[in-house]
CSV table of C-alpha atoms in Angstrom, one decimal:
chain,number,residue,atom,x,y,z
A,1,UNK,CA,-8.1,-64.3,15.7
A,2,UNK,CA,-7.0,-60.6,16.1
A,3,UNK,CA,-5.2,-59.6,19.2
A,4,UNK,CA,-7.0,-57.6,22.2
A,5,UNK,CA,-4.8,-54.4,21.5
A,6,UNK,CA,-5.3,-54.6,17.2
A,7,UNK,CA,-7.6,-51.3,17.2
A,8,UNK,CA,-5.2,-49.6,19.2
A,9,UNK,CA,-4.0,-46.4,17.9
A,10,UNK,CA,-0.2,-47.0,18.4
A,11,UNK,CA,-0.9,-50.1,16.4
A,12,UNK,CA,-3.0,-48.0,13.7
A,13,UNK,CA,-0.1,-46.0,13.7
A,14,UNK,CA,2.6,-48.9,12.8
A,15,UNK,CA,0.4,-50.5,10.1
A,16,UNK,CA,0.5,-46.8,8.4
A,17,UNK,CA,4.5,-46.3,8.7
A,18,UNK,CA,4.8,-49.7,7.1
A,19,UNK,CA,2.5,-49.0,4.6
A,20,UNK,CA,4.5,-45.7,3.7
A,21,UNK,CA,7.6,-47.2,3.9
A,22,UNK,CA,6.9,-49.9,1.7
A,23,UNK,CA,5.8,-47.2,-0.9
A,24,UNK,CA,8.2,-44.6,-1.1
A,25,UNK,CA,7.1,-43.3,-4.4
A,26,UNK,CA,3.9,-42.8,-3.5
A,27,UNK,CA,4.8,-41.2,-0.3
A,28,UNK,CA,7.1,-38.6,-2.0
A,29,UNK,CA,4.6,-37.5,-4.8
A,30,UNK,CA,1.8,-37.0,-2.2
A,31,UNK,CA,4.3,-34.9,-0.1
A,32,UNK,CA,5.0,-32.8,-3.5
A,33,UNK,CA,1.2,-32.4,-4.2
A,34,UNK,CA,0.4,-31.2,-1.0
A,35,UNK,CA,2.9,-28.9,-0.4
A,36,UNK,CA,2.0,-27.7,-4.3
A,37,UNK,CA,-1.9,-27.5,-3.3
A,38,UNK,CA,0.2,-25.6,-0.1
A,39,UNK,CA,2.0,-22.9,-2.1
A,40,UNK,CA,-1.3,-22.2,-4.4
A,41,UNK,CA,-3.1,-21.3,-2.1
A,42,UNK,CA,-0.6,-19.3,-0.5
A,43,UNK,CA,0.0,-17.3,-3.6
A,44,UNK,CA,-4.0,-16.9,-4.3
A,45,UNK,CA,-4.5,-15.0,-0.4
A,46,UNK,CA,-1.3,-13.1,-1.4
A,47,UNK,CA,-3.2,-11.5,-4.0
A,48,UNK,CA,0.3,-11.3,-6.6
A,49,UNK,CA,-2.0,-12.9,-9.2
A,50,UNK,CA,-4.9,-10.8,-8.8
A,51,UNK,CA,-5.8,-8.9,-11.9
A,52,UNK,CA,-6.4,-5.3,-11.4
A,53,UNK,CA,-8.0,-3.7,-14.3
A,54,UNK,CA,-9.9,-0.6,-12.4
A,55,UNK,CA,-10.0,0.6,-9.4
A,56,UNK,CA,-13.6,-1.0,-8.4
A,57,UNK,CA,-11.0,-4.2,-9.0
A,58,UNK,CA,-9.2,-3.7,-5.9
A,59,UNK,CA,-10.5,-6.0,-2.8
A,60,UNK,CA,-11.1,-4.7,0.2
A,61,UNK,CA,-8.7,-7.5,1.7
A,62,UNK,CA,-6.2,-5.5,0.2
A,63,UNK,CA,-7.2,-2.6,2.3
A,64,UNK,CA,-7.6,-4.6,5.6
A,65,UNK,CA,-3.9,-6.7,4.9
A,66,UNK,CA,-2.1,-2.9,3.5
A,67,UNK,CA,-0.7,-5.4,0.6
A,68,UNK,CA,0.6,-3.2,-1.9
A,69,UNK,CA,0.4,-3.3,-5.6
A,70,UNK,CA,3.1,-3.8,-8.5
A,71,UNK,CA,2.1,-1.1,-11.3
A,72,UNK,CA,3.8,0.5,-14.3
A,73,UNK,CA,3.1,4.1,-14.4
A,74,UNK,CA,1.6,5.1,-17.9
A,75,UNK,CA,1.0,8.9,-17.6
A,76,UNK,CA,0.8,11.3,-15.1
A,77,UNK,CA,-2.8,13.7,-15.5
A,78,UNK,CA,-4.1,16.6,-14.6
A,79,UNK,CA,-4.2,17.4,-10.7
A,80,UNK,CA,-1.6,14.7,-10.4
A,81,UNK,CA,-3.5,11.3,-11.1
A,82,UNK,CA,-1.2,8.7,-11.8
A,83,UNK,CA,-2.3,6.6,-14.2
A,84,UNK,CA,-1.3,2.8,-13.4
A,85,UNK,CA,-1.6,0.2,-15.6
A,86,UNK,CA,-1.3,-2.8,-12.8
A,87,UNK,CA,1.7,-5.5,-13.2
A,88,UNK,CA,1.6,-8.4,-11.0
A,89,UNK,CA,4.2,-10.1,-9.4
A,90,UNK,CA,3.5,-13.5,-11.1
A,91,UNK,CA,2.4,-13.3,-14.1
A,92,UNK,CA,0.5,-16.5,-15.1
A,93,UNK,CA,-1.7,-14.9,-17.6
A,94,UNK,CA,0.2,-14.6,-21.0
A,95,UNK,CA,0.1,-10.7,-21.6
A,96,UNK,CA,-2.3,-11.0,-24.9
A,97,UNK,CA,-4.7,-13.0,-22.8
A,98,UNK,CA,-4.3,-10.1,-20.1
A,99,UNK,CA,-7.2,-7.4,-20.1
A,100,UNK,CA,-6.2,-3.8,-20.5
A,101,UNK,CA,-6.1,-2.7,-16.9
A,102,UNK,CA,-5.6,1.9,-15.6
A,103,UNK,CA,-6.1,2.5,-12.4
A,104,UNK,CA,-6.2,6.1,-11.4
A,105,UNK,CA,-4.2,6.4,-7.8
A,106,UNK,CA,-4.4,10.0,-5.8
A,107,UNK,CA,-1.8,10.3,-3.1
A,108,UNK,CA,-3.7,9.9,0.0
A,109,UNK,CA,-4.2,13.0,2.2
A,110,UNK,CA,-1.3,15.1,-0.1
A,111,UNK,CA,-2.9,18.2,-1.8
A,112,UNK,CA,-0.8,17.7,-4.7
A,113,UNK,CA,0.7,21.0,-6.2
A,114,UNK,CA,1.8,22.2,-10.1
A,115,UNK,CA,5.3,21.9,-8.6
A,116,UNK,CA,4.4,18.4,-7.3
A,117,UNK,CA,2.7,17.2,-10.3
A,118,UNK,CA,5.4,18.2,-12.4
A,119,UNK,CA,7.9,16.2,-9.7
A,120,UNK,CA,5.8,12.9,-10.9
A,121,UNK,CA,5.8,13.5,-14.1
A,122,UNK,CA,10.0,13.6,-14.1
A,123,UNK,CA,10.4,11.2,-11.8
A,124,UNK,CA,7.8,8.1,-11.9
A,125,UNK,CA,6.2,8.3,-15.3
A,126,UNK,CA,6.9,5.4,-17.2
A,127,UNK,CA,8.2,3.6,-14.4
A,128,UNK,CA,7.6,0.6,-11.6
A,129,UNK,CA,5.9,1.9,-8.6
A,130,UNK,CA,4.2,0.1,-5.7
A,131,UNK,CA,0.9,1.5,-4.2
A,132,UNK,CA,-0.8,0.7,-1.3
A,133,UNK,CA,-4.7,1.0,-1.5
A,134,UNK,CA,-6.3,3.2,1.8
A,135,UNK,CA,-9.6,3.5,0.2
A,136,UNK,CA,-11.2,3.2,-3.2
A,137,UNK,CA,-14.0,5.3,-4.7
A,138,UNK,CA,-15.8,4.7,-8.3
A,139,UNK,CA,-13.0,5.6,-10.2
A,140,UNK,CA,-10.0,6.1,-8.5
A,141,UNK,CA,-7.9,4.8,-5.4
A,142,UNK,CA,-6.5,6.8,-2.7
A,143,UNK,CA,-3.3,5.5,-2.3
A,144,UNK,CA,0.6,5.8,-0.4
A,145,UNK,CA,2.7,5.3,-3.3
A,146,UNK,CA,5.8,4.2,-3.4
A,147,UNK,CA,9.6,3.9,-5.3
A,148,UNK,CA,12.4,1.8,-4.6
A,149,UNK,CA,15.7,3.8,-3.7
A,150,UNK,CA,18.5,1.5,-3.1
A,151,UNK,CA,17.3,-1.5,-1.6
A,152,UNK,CA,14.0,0.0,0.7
A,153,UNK,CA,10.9,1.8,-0.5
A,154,UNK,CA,10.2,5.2,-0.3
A,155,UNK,CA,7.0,6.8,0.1
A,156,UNK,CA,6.8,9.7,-2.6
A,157,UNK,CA,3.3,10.9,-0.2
A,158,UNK,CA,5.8,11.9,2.5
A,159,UNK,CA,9.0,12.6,0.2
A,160,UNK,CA,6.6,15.5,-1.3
A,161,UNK,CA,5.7,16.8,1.5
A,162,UNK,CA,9.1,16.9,3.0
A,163,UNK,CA,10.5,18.5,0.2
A,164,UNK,CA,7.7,21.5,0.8
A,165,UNK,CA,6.6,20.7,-2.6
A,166,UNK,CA,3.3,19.6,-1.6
A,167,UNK,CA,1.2,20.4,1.7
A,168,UNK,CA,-1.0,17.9,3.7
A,169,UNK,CA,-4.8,17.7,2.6
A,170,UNK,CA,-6.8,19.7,4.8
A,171,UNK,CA,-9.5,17.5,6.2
A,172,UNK,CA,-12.8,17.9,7.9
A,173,UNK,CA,-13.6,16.9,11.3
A,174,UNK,CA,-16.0,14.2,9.4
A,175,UNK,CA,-12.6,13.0,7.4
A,176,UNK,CA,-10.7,12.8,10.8
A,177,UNK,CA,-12.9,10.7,12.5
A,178,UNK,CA,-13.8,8.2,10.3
A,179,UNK,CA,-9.6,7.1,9.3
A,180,UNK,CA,-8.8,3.8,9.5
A,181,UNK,CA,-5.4,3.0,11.7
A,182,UNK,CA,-3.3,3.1,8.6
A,183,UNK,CA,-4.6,6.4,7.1
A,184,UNK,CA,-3.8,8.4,11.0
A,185,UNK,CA,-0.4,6.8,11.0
A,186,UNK,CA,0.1,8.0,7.4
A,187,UNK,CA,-1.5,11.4,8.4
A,188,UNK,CA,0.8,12.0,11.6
A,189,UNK,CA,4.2,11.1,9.4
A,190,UNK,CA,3.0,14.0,6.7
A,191,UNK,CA,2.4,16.2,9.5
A,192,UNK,CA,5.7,15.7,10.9
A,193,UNK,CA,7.5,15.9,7.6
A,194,UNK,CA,5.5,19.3,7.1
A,195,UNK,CA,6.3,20.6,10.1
A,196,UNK,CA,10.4,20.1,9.5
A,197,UNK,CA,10.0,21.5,5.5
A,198,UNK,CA,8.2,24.8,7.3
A,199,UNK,CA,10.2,25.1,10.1
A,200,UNK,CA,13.3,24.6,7.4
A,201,UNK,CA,11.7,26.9,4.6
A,202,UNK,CA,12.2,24.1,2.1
A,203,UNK,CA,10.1,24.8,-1.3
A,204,UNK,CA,6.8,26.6,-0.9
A,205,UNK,CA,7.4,27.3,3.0
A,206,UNK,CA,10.2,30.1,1.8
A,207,UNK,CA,9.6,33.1,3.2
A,208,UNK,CA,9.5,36.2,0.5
A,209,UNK,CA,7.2,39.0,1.6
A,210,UNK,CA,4.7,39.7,4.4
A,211,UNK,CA,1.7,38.2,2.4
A,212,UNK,CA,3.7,34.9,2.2
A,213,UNK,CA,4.6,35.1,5.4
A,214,UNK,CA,0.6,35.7,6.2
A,215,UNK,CA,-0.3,33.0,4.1
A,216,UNK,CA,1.9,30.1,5.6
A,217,UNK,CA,1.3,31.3,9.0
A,218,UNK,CA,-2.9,30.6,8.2
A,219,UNK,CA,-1.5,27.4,6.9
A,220,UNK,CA,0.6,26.2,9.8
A,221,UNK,CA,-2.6,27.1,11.8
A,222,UNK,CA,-4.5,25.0,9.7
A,223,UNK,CA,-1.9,22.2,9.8
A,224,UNK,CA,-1.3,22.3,13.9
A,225,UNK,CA,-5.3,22.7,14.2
A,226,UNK,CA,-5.5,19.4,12.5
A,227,UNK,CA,-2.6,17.8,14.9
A,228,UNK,CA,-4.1,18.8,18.0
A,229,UNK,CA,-7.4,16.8,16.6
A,230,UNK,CA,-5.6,13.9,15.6
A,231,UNK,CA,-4.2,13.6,19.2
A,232,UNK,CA,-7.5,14.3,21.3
A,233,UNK,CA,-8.9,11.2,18.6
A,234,UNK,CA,-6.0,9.0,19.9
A,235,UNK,CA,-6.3,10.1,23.4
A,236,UNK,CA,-10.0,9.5,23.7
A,237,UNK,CA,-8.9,5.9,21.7
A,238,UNK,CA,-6.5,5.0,24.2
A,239,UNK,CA,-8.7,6.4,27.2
A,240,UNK,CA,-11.6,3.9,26.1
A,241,UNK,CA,-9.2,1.3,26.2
């Protein structure tokens, strides 16, 4: 006859210990498969198996999560497109099994120059970049693109505008409003680098003549027109909250 306190759960619990003790094999192998089952399904959310073979490819998890993407650039085209053909981190596919992918990346909110495409051309093509997707269209992805100097990544968006190579995009009151969080952080750190290559004359920003001089002052305007939006939208952001 079973005792009163058999059902018990700190007797449940002793019958189950035993039971695992008694078969240490099978204990350590079902540890292994969940923790395999574990690191799967890690590695699937992480999206470094994902295949990207277009830019319609792209999920918009990546956009929510900012994960950023392993490429090798192929060419560099006309207005500065980088071509990307996409390179995961883990590769489980064996590369003949692997479908062609080229996705066509624009740096996001950089009105890329011939001085600035020609920059990419010397300095990315037929390399490893990293790209983080801020929005995709039908056939290309606006995206902060990045190298590794050293040991930290560098975002060539804000390097070429820094440099006064390239200028920020000039956007619509439309464009401004409807950024996501990541695209007005991205937005204020051009600005700011823009504001520094002007204020030091770095590339374009030189002064030569009076009509320069005219034209980067309408362009300043343009650019400090576009701050002063940009903080009314955060200050109305923060106000509602």
């Amino acid at each position: 006859m079973r005792g009163a306190d058999d059902d018990s759960p700190s007797s449940l619990l002793t019958t189950i210990t035993k039971f695992l003790d008694s078969n240490v094999r099978l204990t350590r192998n079902l540890l292994y498969g969940i923790g395999f089952i574990g690191f799967v399904v890690a590695v699937k959310n992480s999206g470094l198996t994902h295949i990207i073979t277009c830019a319609s490819d792209i999920p918009g998890s990546f956009i929510a999560r900012k994960v950023r993407v392993r490429g090798f650039v192929e060419a560099i085209g006309t207005r500065g497109i980088v071509h990307v053909q996409h390179r995961p981190v883990l590769n489980i596919v064996p590369i003949k099994w692997r479908p062609k992918s080229h996705v066509q990346l624009e740096l996001a909110l950089v009105d890329i120059s011939p001085p600035g495409s020609k920059w990419l051309q010397d300095n990315i093509s037929q390399k490893i970049i990293w790209f983080q997707p801020l929005s995709v269209s039908d056939s290309t992805v606006q995206a902060n693109i990045f190298q590794w100097k050293y040991i930290l990544p560098q975002s060539i968006n804000v390097m070429l505008v820094g440099k006064g190579i390239c200028k920020v995009k000039d956007l619509t009151s439309e464009q401004l409003t409807s950024m996501s969080l990541t695209e007005e952080k991205l937005l204020e750190q051009l600005l700011h680098q823009q504001m520094i290559a002007s204020e030091k004359e770095r590339g374009m920003w030189q002064i030569k003549d009076k009509e320069t001089k005219g034209s980067i002052i309408s362009s300043l305007k343009n650019s400090l027109a576009s701050i002063a939006h940009f903080c009314r939208k955060v200050k109305r952001k923060i106000t509602k909250k």
